[in-house]
PDB file of N, CA and C in Angstrom:
ATOM      1  N   MET A 540      82.961  58.230  90.958  1.00 47.00           N
ATOM      2  CA  MET A 540      83.802  59.399  91.054  1.00 47.00           C
ATOM      3  C   MET A 540      83.098  60.464  91.881  1.00 47.00           C
ATOM      4  N   SER A 541      83.835  61.123  92.757  1.00 47.00           N
ATOM      5  CA  SER A 541      83.217  62.176  93.573  1.00 47.00           C
ATOM      6  C   SER A 541      83.716  63.549  93.150  1.00 47.00           C
ATOM      7  N   ALA A 542      82.885  64.520  93.332  1.00 51.00           N
ATOM      8  CA  ALA A 542      83.257  65.900  93.000  1.00 51.00           C
ATOM      9  C   ALA A 542      83.946  66.541  94.200  1.00 51.00           C
ATOM     10  N   ASP A 543      84.902  67.380  93.928  1.00 50.00           N
ATOM     11  CA  ASP A 543      85.581  68.108  95.001  1.00 50.00           C
ATOM     12  C   ASP A 543      84.653  69.160  95.586  1.00 50.00           C
ATOM     13  N   ALA A 544      84.654  69.283  96.885  1.00 52.00           N
ATOM     14  CA  ALA A 544      83.836  70.303  97.553  1.00 52.00           C
ATOM     15  C   ALA A 544      84.731  71.482  97.925  1.00 52.00           C
ATOM     16  N   PHE A 545      84.263  72.673  97.671  1.00 52.00           N
ATOM     17  CA  PHE A 545      85.019  73.876  97.993  1.00 52.00           C
ATOM     18  C   PHE A 545      84.259  74.653  99.060  1.00 52.00           C
ATOM     19  N   ASP A 546      84.979  75.292  99.950  1.00 53.00           N
ATOM     20  CA  ASP A 546      84.314  76.012 101.034  1.00 53.00           C
ATOM     21  C   ASP A 546      84.068  77.486 100.725  1.00 53.00           C
ATOM     22  N   GLY A 547      84.342  77.922  99.506  1.00 52.00           N
ATOM     23  CA  GLY A 547      84.041  79.298  99.135  1.00 52.00           C
ATOM     24  C   GLY A 547      85.149  80.290  99.454  1.00 52.00           C
ATOM     25  N   ASN A 548      86.266  79.838 100.026  1.00 57.00           N
ATOM     26  CA  ASN A 548      87.380  80.762 100.286  1.00 57.00           C
ATOM     27  C   ASN A 548      88.026  81.187  98.979  1.00 57.00           C
ATOM     28  N   MET A 549      88.533  82.395  98.990  1.00 53.00           N
ATOM     29  CA  MET A 549      89.242  82.887  97.817  1.00 53.00           C
ATOM     30  C   MET A 549      90.679  82.385  97.866  1.00 53.00           C
ATOM     31  N   TYR A 550      91.131  81.799  96.802  1.00 59.00           N
ATOM     32  CA  TYR A 550      92.501  81.301  96.724  1.00 59.00           C
ATOM     33  C   TYR A 550      93.318  82.262  95.879  1.00 59.00           C
ATOM     34  N   HIS A 551      94.414  82.703  96.439  1.00 58.00           N
ATOM     35  CA  HIS A 551      95.261  83.667  95.749  1.00 58.00           C
ATOM     36  C   HIS A 551      96.309  82.939  94.925  1.00 58.00           C
ATOM     37  N   ARG A 552      96.873  83.645  94.009  1.00 87.00           N
ATOM     38  CA  ARG A 552      97.863  83.028  93.142  1.00 87.00           C
ATOM     39  C   ARG A 552      99.260  83.555  93.428  1.00 87.00           C
ATOM     40  N   GLU A 553     100.224  82.848  92.913  1.00 91.00           N
ATOM     41  CA  GLU A 553     101.621  83.217  93.071  1.00 91.00           C
ATOM     42  C   GLU A 553     101.962  84.325  92.074  1.00 91.00           C
ATOM     43  N   VAL A 554     102.726  85.318  92.525  1.00 94.00           N
ATOM     44  CA  VAL A 554     103.136  86.412  91.650  1.00 94.00           C
ATOM     45  C   VAL A 554     104.642  86.635  91.776  1.00 94.00           C
ATOM     46  N   ALA A 555     105.226  87.173  90.717  1.00 93.00           N
ATOM     47  CA  ALA A 555     106.638  87.559  90.769  1.00 93.00           C
ATOM     48  C   ALA A 555     106.703  88.837  91.598  1.00 93.00           C
ATOM     49  N   PHE A 556     107.273  88.745  92.781  1.00 95.00           N
ATOM     50  CA  PHE A 556     107.289  89.871  93.710  1.00 95.00           C
ATOM     51  C   PHE A 556     108.485  90.796  93.489  1.00 95.00           C
ATOM     52  N   CYS A 557     109.673  90.225  93.377  1.00 94.00           N
ATOM     53  CA  CYS A 557     110.853  91.074  93.221  1.00 94.00           C
ATOM     54  C   CYS A 557     111.989  90.315  92.565  1.00 94.00           C
ATOM     55  N   ARG A 558     113.003  91.075  92.192  1.00 92.00           N
ATOM     56  CA  ARG A 558     114.266  90.502  91.719  1.00 92.00           C
ATOM     57  C   ARG A 558     115.339  90.891  92.717  1.00 92.00           C
ATOM     58  N   VAL A 559     116.238  89.955  92.961  1.00 92.00           N
ATOM     59  CA  VAL A 559     117.330  90.170  93.902  1.00 92.00           C
ATOM     60  C   VAL A 559     118.632  89.972  93.127  1.00 92.00           C
ATOM     61  N   TYR A 560     119.550  90.931  93.295  1.00 87.00           N
ATOM     62  CA  TYR A 560     120.753  90.941  92.473  1.00 87.00           C
ATOM     63  C   TYR A 560     122.029  90.592  93.237  1.00 87.00           C
ATOM     64  N   SER A 561     121.915  90.171  94.485  1.00 88.00           N
ATOM     65  CA  SER A 561     123.112  89.724  95.204  1.00 88.00           C
ATOM     66  C   SER A 561     122.750  88.547  96.097  1.00 88.00           C
ATOM     67  N   LEU A 562     123.699  87.663  96.266  1.00 89.00           N
ATOM     68  CA  LEU A 562     123.489  86.482  97.096  1.00 89.00           C
ATOM     69  C   LEU A 562     123.240  86.874  98.548  1.00 89.00           C
ATOM     70  N   GLU A 563     123.939  87.881  99.018  1.00 92.00           N
ATOM     71  CA  GLU A 563     123.771  88.354 100.396  1.00 92.00           C
ATOM     72  C   GLU A 563     122.347  88.864 100.634  1.00 92.00           C
ATOM     73  N   SER A 564     121.825  89.647  99.701  1.00 92.00           N
ATOM     74  CA  SER A 564     120.455  90.170  99.835  1.00 92.00           C
ATOM     75  C   SER A 564     119.429  89.053  99.737  1.00 92.00           C
ATOM     76  N   LYS A 565     119.694  88.061  98.890  1.00 93.00           N
ATOM     77  CA  LYS A 565     118.782  86.927  98.767  1.00 93.00           C
ATOM     78  C   LYS A 565     118.677  86.181 100.096  1.00 93.00           C
ATOM     79  N   GLU A 566     119.824  85.934 100.724  1.00 94.00           N
ATOM     80  CA  GLU A 566     119.824  85.224 102.001  1.00 94.00           C
ATOM     81  C   GLU A 566     119.118  86.035 103.091  1.00 94.00           C
ATOM     82  N   LYS A 567     119.323  87.346 103.089  1.00 94.00           N
ATOM     83  CA  LYS A 567     118.656  88.219 104.057  1.00 94.00           C
ATOM     84  C   LYS A 567     117.141  88.187 103.855  1.00 94.00           C
ATOM     85  N   LEU A 568     116.711  88.235 102.601  1.00 94.00           N
ATOM     86  CA  LEU A 568     115.295  88.205 102.266  1.00 94.00           C
ATOM     87  C   LEU A 568     114.661  86.866 102.660  1.00 94.00           C
ATOM     88  N   GLU A 569     115.368  85.774 102.415  1.00 95.00           N
ATOM     89  CA  GLU A 569     114.857  84.455 102.796  1.00 95.00           C
ATOM     90  C   GLU A 569     114.618  84.372 104.306  1.00 95.00           C
ATOM     91  N   LYS A 570     115.579  84.812 105.095  1.00 96.00           N
ATOM     92  CA  LYS A 570     115.445  84.790 106.553  1.00 96.00           C
ATOM     93  C   LYS A 570     114.263  85.646 107.009  1.00 96.00           C
ATOM     94  N   LEU A 571     114.115  86.808 106.377  1.00 96.00           N
ATOM     95  CA  LEU A 571     113.028  87.719 106.719  1.00 96.00           C
ATOM     96  C   LEU A 571     111.669  87.096 106.409  1.00 96.00           C
ATOM     97  N   PHE A 572     111.544  86.469 105.240  1.00 97.00           N
ATOM     98  CA  PHE A 572     110.287  85.825 104.866  1.00 97.00           C
ATOM     99  C   PHE A 572     109.982  84.639 105.775  1.00 97.00           C
ATOM    100  N   LEU A 573     110.984  83.837 106.096  1.00 97.00           N
ATOM    101  CA  LEU A 573     110.761  82.702 106.987  1.00 97.00           C
ATOM    102  C   LEU A 573     110.311  83.161 108.369  1.00 97.00           C
ATOM    103  N   LYS A 574     110.949  84.195 108.883  1.00 97.00           N
ATOM    104  CA  LYS A 574     110.608  84.729 110.204  1.00 97.00           C
ATOM    105  C   LYS A 574     109.167  85.239 110.238  1.00 97.00           C
ATOM    106  N   ASN A 575     108.703  85.795 109.114  1.00 97.00           N
ATOM    107  CA  ASN A 575     107.368  86.383 109.045  1.00 97.00           C
ATOM    108  C   ASN A 575     106.344  85.473 108.363  1.00 97.00           C
ATOM    109  N   ARG A 576     106.689  84.213 108.216  1.00 96.00           N
ATOM    110  CA  ARG A 576     105.784  83.182 107.697  1.00 96.00           C
ATOM    111  C   ARG A 576     105.222  83.511 106.314  1.00 96.00           C
ATOM    112  N   ILE A 577     106.096  83.978 105.427  1.00 96.00           N
ATOM    113  CA  ILE A 577     105.714  84.232 104.048  1.00 96.00           C
ATOM    114  C   ILE A 577     106.375  83.150 103.195  1.00 96.00           C
ATOM    115  N   SER A 578     105.553  82.349 102.530  1.00 94.00           N
ATOM    116  CA  SER A 578     106.122  81.312 101.676  1.00 94.00           C
ATOM    117  C   SER A 578     106.600  81.946 100.374  1.00 94.00           C
ATOM    118  N   TYR A 579     107.646  81.373  99.806  1.00 95.00           N
ATOM    119  CA  TYR A 579     108.247  81.953  98.611  1.00 95.00           C
ATOM    120  C   TYR A 579     108.836  80.857  97.736  1.00 95.00           C
ATOM    121  N   PHE A 580     109.099  81.209  96.490  1.00 93.00           N
ATOM    122  CA  PHE A 580     109.764  80.341  95.534  1.00 93.00           C
ATOM    123  C   PHE A 580     110.831  81.182  94.858  1.00 93.00           C
ATOM    124  N   ILE A 581     112.026  80.641  94.716  1.00 93.00           N
ATOM    125  CA  ILE A 581     113.134  81.384  94.114  1.00 93.00           C
ATOM    126  C   ILE A 581     113.465  80.804  92.749  1.00 93.00           C
ATOM    127  N   GLU A 582     113.456  81.652  91.734  1.00 91.00           N
ATOM    128  CA  GLU A 582     113.899  81.275  90.395  1.00 91.00           C
ATOM    129  C   GLU A 582     115.300  81.848  90.197  1.00 91.00           C
ATOM    130  N   TRP A 583     116.258  80.985  89.965  1.00 85.00           N
ATOM    131  CA  TRP A 583     117.633  81.403  89.755  1.00 85.00           C
ATOM    132  C   TRP A 583     117.828  81.602  88.265  1.00 85.00           C
ATOM    133  N   GLN A 584     118.305  82.787  87.874  1.00 77.00           N
ATOM    134  CA  GLN A 584     118.482  83.100  86.465  1.00 77.00           C
ATOM    135  C   GLN A 584     119.878  83.655  86.247  1.00 77.00           C
ATOM    136  N   ASP A 585     120.459  83.311  85.108  1.00 71.00           N
ATOM    137  CA  ASP A 585     121.784  83.823  84.754  1.00 71.00           C
ATOM    138  C   ASP A 585     121.643  85.100  83.938  1.00 71.00           C
ATOM    139  N   LYS A 586     122.486  86.074  84.257  1.00 62.00           N
ATOM    140  CA  LYS A 586     122.522  87.314  83.480  1.00 62.00           C
ATOM    141  C   LYS A 586     123.308  87.052  82.200  1.00 62.00           C
ATOM    142  N   PRO A 587     122.875  87.631  81.109  1.00 62.00           N
ATOM    143  CA  PRO A 587     123.663  87.532  79.884  1.00 62.00           C
ATOM    144  C   PRO A 587     125.020  88.238  80.067  1.00 62.00           C
ATOM    145  N   LEU A 588     126.029  87.766  79.369  1.00 58.00           N
ATOM    146  CA  LEU A 588     127.381  88.299  79.494  1.00 58.00           C
ATOM    147  C   LEU A 588     127.430  89.809  79.238  1.00 58.00           C
ATOM    148  N   LEU A 589     126.757  90.282  78.194  1.00 59.00           N
ATOM    149  CA  LEU A 589     126.791  91.716  77.886  1.00 59.00           C
ATOM    150  C   LEU A 589     126.154  92.546  78.994  1.00 59.00           C
ATOM    151  N   GLN A 590     125.110  92.025  79.604  1.00 59.00           N
ATOM    152  CA  GLN A 590     124.463  92.747  80.703  1.00 59.00           C
ATOM    153  C   GLN A 590     125.426  92.881  81.882  1.00 59.00           C
ATOM    154  N   ARG A 591     126.208  91.842  82.150  1.00 54.00           N
ATOM    155  CA  ARG A 591     127.190  91.910  83.241  1.00 54.00           C
ATOM    156  C   ARG A 591     128.311  92.888  82.897  1.00 54.00           C
ATOM    157  N   MET A 592     128.741  92.902  81.642  1.00 58.00           N
ATOM    158  CA  MET A 592     129.849  93.766  81.232  1.00 58.00           C
ATOM    159  C   MET A 592     129.485  95.237  81.312  1.00 58.00           C
ATOM    160  N   PHE A 593     128.249  95.561  80.948  1.00 64.00           N
ATOM    161  CA  PHE A 593     127.843  96.960  80.871  1.00 64.00           C
ATOM    162  C   PHE A 593     126.936  97.391  82.025  1.00 64.00           C
ATOM    163  N   ALA A 594     126.981  96.683  83.124  1.00 61.00           N
ATOM    164  CA  ALA A 594     126.156  97.036  84.287  1.00 61.00           C
ATOM    165  C   ALA A 594     126.532  98.426  84.784  1.00 61.00           C
ATOM    166  N   LYS A 595     125.514  99.238  85.116  1.00 61.00           N
ATOM    167  CA  LYS A 595     125.755 100.609  85.581  1.00 61.00           C
ATOM    168  C   LYS A 595     126.463 100.634  86.923  1.00 61.00           C
ATOM    169  N   ASN A 596     126.064  99.717  87.811  1.00 58.00           N
ATOM    170  CA  ASN A 596     126.747  99.661  89.098  1.00 58.00           C
ATOM    171  C   ASN A 596     127.881  98.634  89.006  1.00 58.00           C
ATOM    172  N   ASN A 597     128.575  98.436  90.061  1.00 54.00           N
ATOM    173  CA  ASN A 597     129.704  97.517  90.050  1.00 54.00           C
ATOM    174  C   ASN A 597     129.290  96.076  90.318  1.00 54.00           C
ATOM    175  N   ASN A 598     128.020  95.784  90.226  1.00 53.00           N
ATOM    176  CA  ASN A 598     127.509  94.442  90.485  1.00 53.00           C
ATOM    177  C   ASN A 598     127.706  93.575  89.248  1.00 53.00           C
ATOM    178  N   LYS A 599     128.769  92.817  89.215  1.00 55.00           N
ATOM    179  CA  LYS A 599     129.104  91.987  88.061  1.00 55.00           C
ATOM    180  C   LYS A 599     128.762  90.521  88.298  1.00 55.00           C
ATOM    181  N   GLU A 600     127.871  90.252  89.240  1.00 59.00           N
ATOM    182  CA  GLU A 600     127.517  88.874  89.547  1.00 59.00           C
ATOM    183  C   GLU A 600     126.883  88.207  88.334  1.00 59.00           C
ATOM    184  N   LYS A 601     127.089  86.903  88.239  1.00 66.00           N
ATOM    185  CA  LYS A 601     126.598  86.139  87.101  1.00 66.00           C
ATOM    186  C   LYS A 601     125.100  85.862  87.161  1.00 66.00           C
ATOM    187  N   SER A 602     124.524  85.892  88.347  1.00 76.00           N
ATOM    188  CA  SER A 602     123.134  85.477  88.512  1.00 76.00           C
ATOM    189  C   SER A 602     122.286  86.533  89.211  1.00 76.00           C
ATOM    190  N   PHE A 603     120.992  86.414  89.026  1.00 86.00           N
ATOM    191  CA  PHE A 603     120.032  87.163  89.819  1.00 86.00           C
ATOM    192  C   PHE A 603     118.884  86.218  90.121  1.00 86.00           C
ATOM    193  N   PHE A 604     118.033  86.599  91.029  1.00 91.00           N
ATOM    194  CA  PHE A 604     116.977  85.723  91.506  1.00 91.00           C
ATOM    195  C   PHE A 604     115.632  86.434  91.423  1.00 91.00           C
ATOM    196  N   THR A 605     114.620  85.740  90.934  1.00 93.00           N
ATOM    197  CA  THR A 605     113.256  86.248  90.971  1.00 93.00           C
ATOM    198  C   THR A 605     112.543  85.537  92.113  1.00 93.00           C
ATOM    199  N   ILE A 606     111.988  86.318  93.023  1.00 95.00           N
ATOM    200  CA  ILE A 606     111.286  85.778  94.180  1.00 95.00           C
ATOM    201  C   ILE A 606     109.788  85.833  93.899  1.00 95.00           C
ATOM    202  N   ARG A 607     109.138  84.696  93.997  1.00 95.00           N
ATOM    203  CA  ARG A 607     107.699  84.591  93.780  1.00 95.00           C
ATOM    204  C   ARG A 607     107.038  84.301  95.121  1.00 95.00           C
ATOM    205  N   ILE A 608     105.947  85.028  95.403  1.00 95.00           N
ATOM    206  CA  ILE A 608     105.211  84.822  96.648  1.00 95.00           C
ATOM    207  C   ILE A 608     103.719  84.783  96.352  1.00 95.00           C
ATOM    208  N   ASN A 609     102.943  84.423  97.351  1.00 94.00           N
ATOM    209  CA  ASN A 609     101.495  84.415  97.235  1.00 94.00           C
ATOM    210  C   ASN A 609     101.012  85.862  97.145  1.00 94.00           C
ATOM    211  N   GLU A 610     100.088  86.101  96.267  1.00 92.00           N
ATOM    212  CA  GLU A 610      99.544  87.446  96.044  1.00 92.00           C
ATOM    213  C   GLU A 610      99.021  88.078  97.335  1.00 92.00           C
ATOM    214  N   ALA A 611      98.482  87.277  98.226  1.00 92.00           N
ATOM    215  CA  ALA A 611      97.930  87.791  99.478  1.00 92.00           C
ATOM    216  C   ALA A 611      99.015  88.343 100.407  1.00 92.00           C
ATOM    217  N   ASP A 612     100.257  87.923 100.217  1.00 94.00           N
ATOM    218  CA  ASP A 612     101.362  88.362 101.074  1.00 94.00           C
ATOM    219  C   ASP A 612     102.100  89.597 100.560  1.00 94.00           C
ATOM    220  N   VAL A 613     101.719  90.116  99.404  1.00 94.00           N
ATOM    221  CA  VAL A 613     102.440  91.237  98.792  1.00 94.00           C
ATOM    222  C   VAL A 613     102.498  92.475  99.689  1.00 94.00           C
ATOM    223  N   PRO A 614     101.401  92.955 100.262  1.00 95.00           N
ATOM    224  CA  PRO A 614     101.495  94.167 101.088  1.00 95.00           C
ATOM    225  C   PRO A 614     102.458  94.013 102.275  1.00 95.00           C
ATOM    226  N   LYS A 615     102.383  92.892 102.958  1.00 96.00           N
ATOM    227  CA  LYS A 615     103.267  92.647 104.100  1.00 96.00           C
ATOM    228  C   LYS A 615     104.721  92.540 103.636  1.00 96.00           C
ATOM    229  N   ALA A 616     104.951  91.839 102.543  1.00 96.00           N
ATOM    230  CA  ALA A 616     106.308  91.652 102.022  1.00 96.00           C
ATOM    231  C   ALA A 616     106.921  92.981 101.584  1.00 96.00           C
ATOM    232  N   ARG A 617     106.105  93.871 101.001  1.00 94.00           N
ATOM    233  CA  ARG A 617     106.609  95.191 100.590  1.00 94.00           C
ATOM    234  C   ARG A 617     107.175  95.956 101.782  1.00 94.00           C
ATOM    235  N   GLU A 618     106.464  95.908 102.888  1.00 94.00           N
ATOM    236  CA  GLU A 618     106.932  96.587 104.096  1.00 94.00           C
ATOM    237  C   GLU A 618     108.245  95.990 104.584  1.00 94.00           C
ATOM    238  N   LEU A 619     108.353  94.678 104.512  1.00 94.00           N
ATOM    239  CA  LEU A 619     109.526  93.991 105.043  1.00 94.00           C
ATOM    240  C   LEU A 619     110.803  94.236 104.227  1.00 94.00           C
ATOM    241  N   VAL A 620     110.683  94.378 102.909  1.00 93.00           N
ATOM    242  CA  VAL A 620     111.880  94.476 102.070  1.00 93.00           C
ATOM    243  C   VAL A 620     112.401  95.897 101.886  1.00 93.00           C
ATOM    244  N   GLN A 621     111.679  96.880 102.380  1.00 90.00           N
ATOM    245  CA  GLN A 621     112.139  98.261 102.227  1.00 90.00           C
ATOM    246  C   GLN A 621     113.516  98.421 102.850  1.00 90.00           C
ATOM    247  N   GLY A 622     114.428  98.985 102.099  1.00 87.00           N
ATOM    248  CA  GLY A 622     115.765  99.251 102.601  1.00 87.00           C
ATOM    249  C   GLY A 622     116.775  98.146 102.355  1.00 87.00           C
ATOM    250  N   ILE A 623     116.347  97.005 101.827  1.00 89.00           N
ATOM    251  CA  ILE A 623     117.308  95.943 101.522  1.00 89.00           C
ATOM    252  C   ILE A 623     117.942  96.252 100.171  1.00 89.00           C
ATOM    253  N   GLU A 624     119.266  96.316 100.155  1.00 86.00           N
ATOM    254  CA  GLU A 624     119.985  96.627  98.922  1.00 86.00           C
ATOM    255  C   GLU A 624     119.844  95.486  97.916  1.00 86.00           C
ATOM    256  N   SER A 625     119.961  95.815  96.659  1.00 88.00           N
ATOM    257  CA  SER A 625     119.941  94.855  95.549  1.00 88.00           C
ATOM    258  C   SER A 625     118.611  94.141  95.381  1.00 88.00           C
ATOM    259  N   VAL A 626     117.517  94.738  95.873  1.00 91.00           N
ATOM    260  CA  VAL A 626     116.179  94.169  95.702  1.00 91.00           C
ATOM    261  C   VAL A 626     115.335  95.171  94.922  1.00 91.00           C
ATOM    262  N   LYS A 627     114.745  94.695  93.827  1.00 91.00           N
ATOM    263  CA  LYS A 627     113.872  95.547  93.032  1.00 91.00           C
ATOM    264  C   LYS A 627     112.482  94.915  93.000  1.00 91.00           C
ATOM    265  N   ILE A 628     111.503  95.604  93.595  1.00 91.00           N
ATOM    266  CA  ILE A 628     110.132  95.105  93.672  1.00 91.00           C
ATOM    267  C   ILE A 628     109.449  95.299  92.319  1.00 91.00           C
ATOM    268  N   HIS A 629     108.738  94.263  91.870  1.00 86.00           N
ATOM    269  CA  HIS A 629     107.968  94.341  90.627  1.00 86.00           C
ATOM    270  C   HIS A 629     106.744  95.209  90.853  1.00 86.00           C
ATOM    271  N   LYS A 630     106.357  95.923  89.822  1.00 82.00           N
ATOM    272  CA  LYS A 630     105.118  96.708  89.904  1.00 82.00           C
ATOM    273  C   LYS A 630     103.963  95.767  89.640  1.00 82.00           C
ATOM    274  N   MET A 631     102.934  95.858  90.467  1.00 67.00           N
ATOM    275  CA  MET A 631     101.764  95.003  90.328  1.00 67.00           C
ATOM    276  C   MET A 631     100.708  95.723  89.518  1.00 67.00           C
ATOM    277  N   ASP A 632     100.068  95.014  88.585  1.00 58.00           N
ATOM    278  CA  ASP A 632      99.073  95.610  87.693  1.00 58.00           C
ATOM    279  C   ASP A 632      97.716  95.843  88.337  1.00 58.00           C
ATOM    280  N   HIS A 633      97.442  95.212  89.473  1.00 51.00           N
ATOM    281  CA  HIS A 633      96.088  95.271  90.040  1.00 51.00           C
ATOM    282  C   HIS A 633      95.961  96.307  91.162  1.00 51.00           C
ATOM    283  N   GLY A 634      96.770  97.373  91.108  1.00 47.00           N
ATOM    284  CA  GLY A 634      96.581  98.507  92.001  1.00 47.00           C
ATOM    285  C   GLY A 634      97.156  98.355  93.383  1.00 47.00           C
ATOM    286  N   GLU A 635      98.031  97.397  93.609  1.00 44.00           N
ATOM    287  CA  GLU A 635      98.625  97.233  94.945  1.00 44.00           C
ATOM    288  C   GLU A 635      99.731  98.206  95.157  1.00 44.00           C
TER     289      GLU A 635
END
């Protein structure tokens, strides 16, 4: 058996970057990330019925999406998503 050799590079982890509340904004965000070479993972989640019924805005969509990206891409991604409607960026605990 051989041991894995590491070159000493720091490997970053995946973090929950934002939530997207409309399909249109999700598609816009995907195109933006692809264009800027930011890898991402999308978690599709259903909103509970009561949350949809009592939503403050008129967004009654059944689903929302959590976008996960590499921690190293967070600063660049923050700049890119500014101004996109229906996107809420998660607050990061490590001072970013």
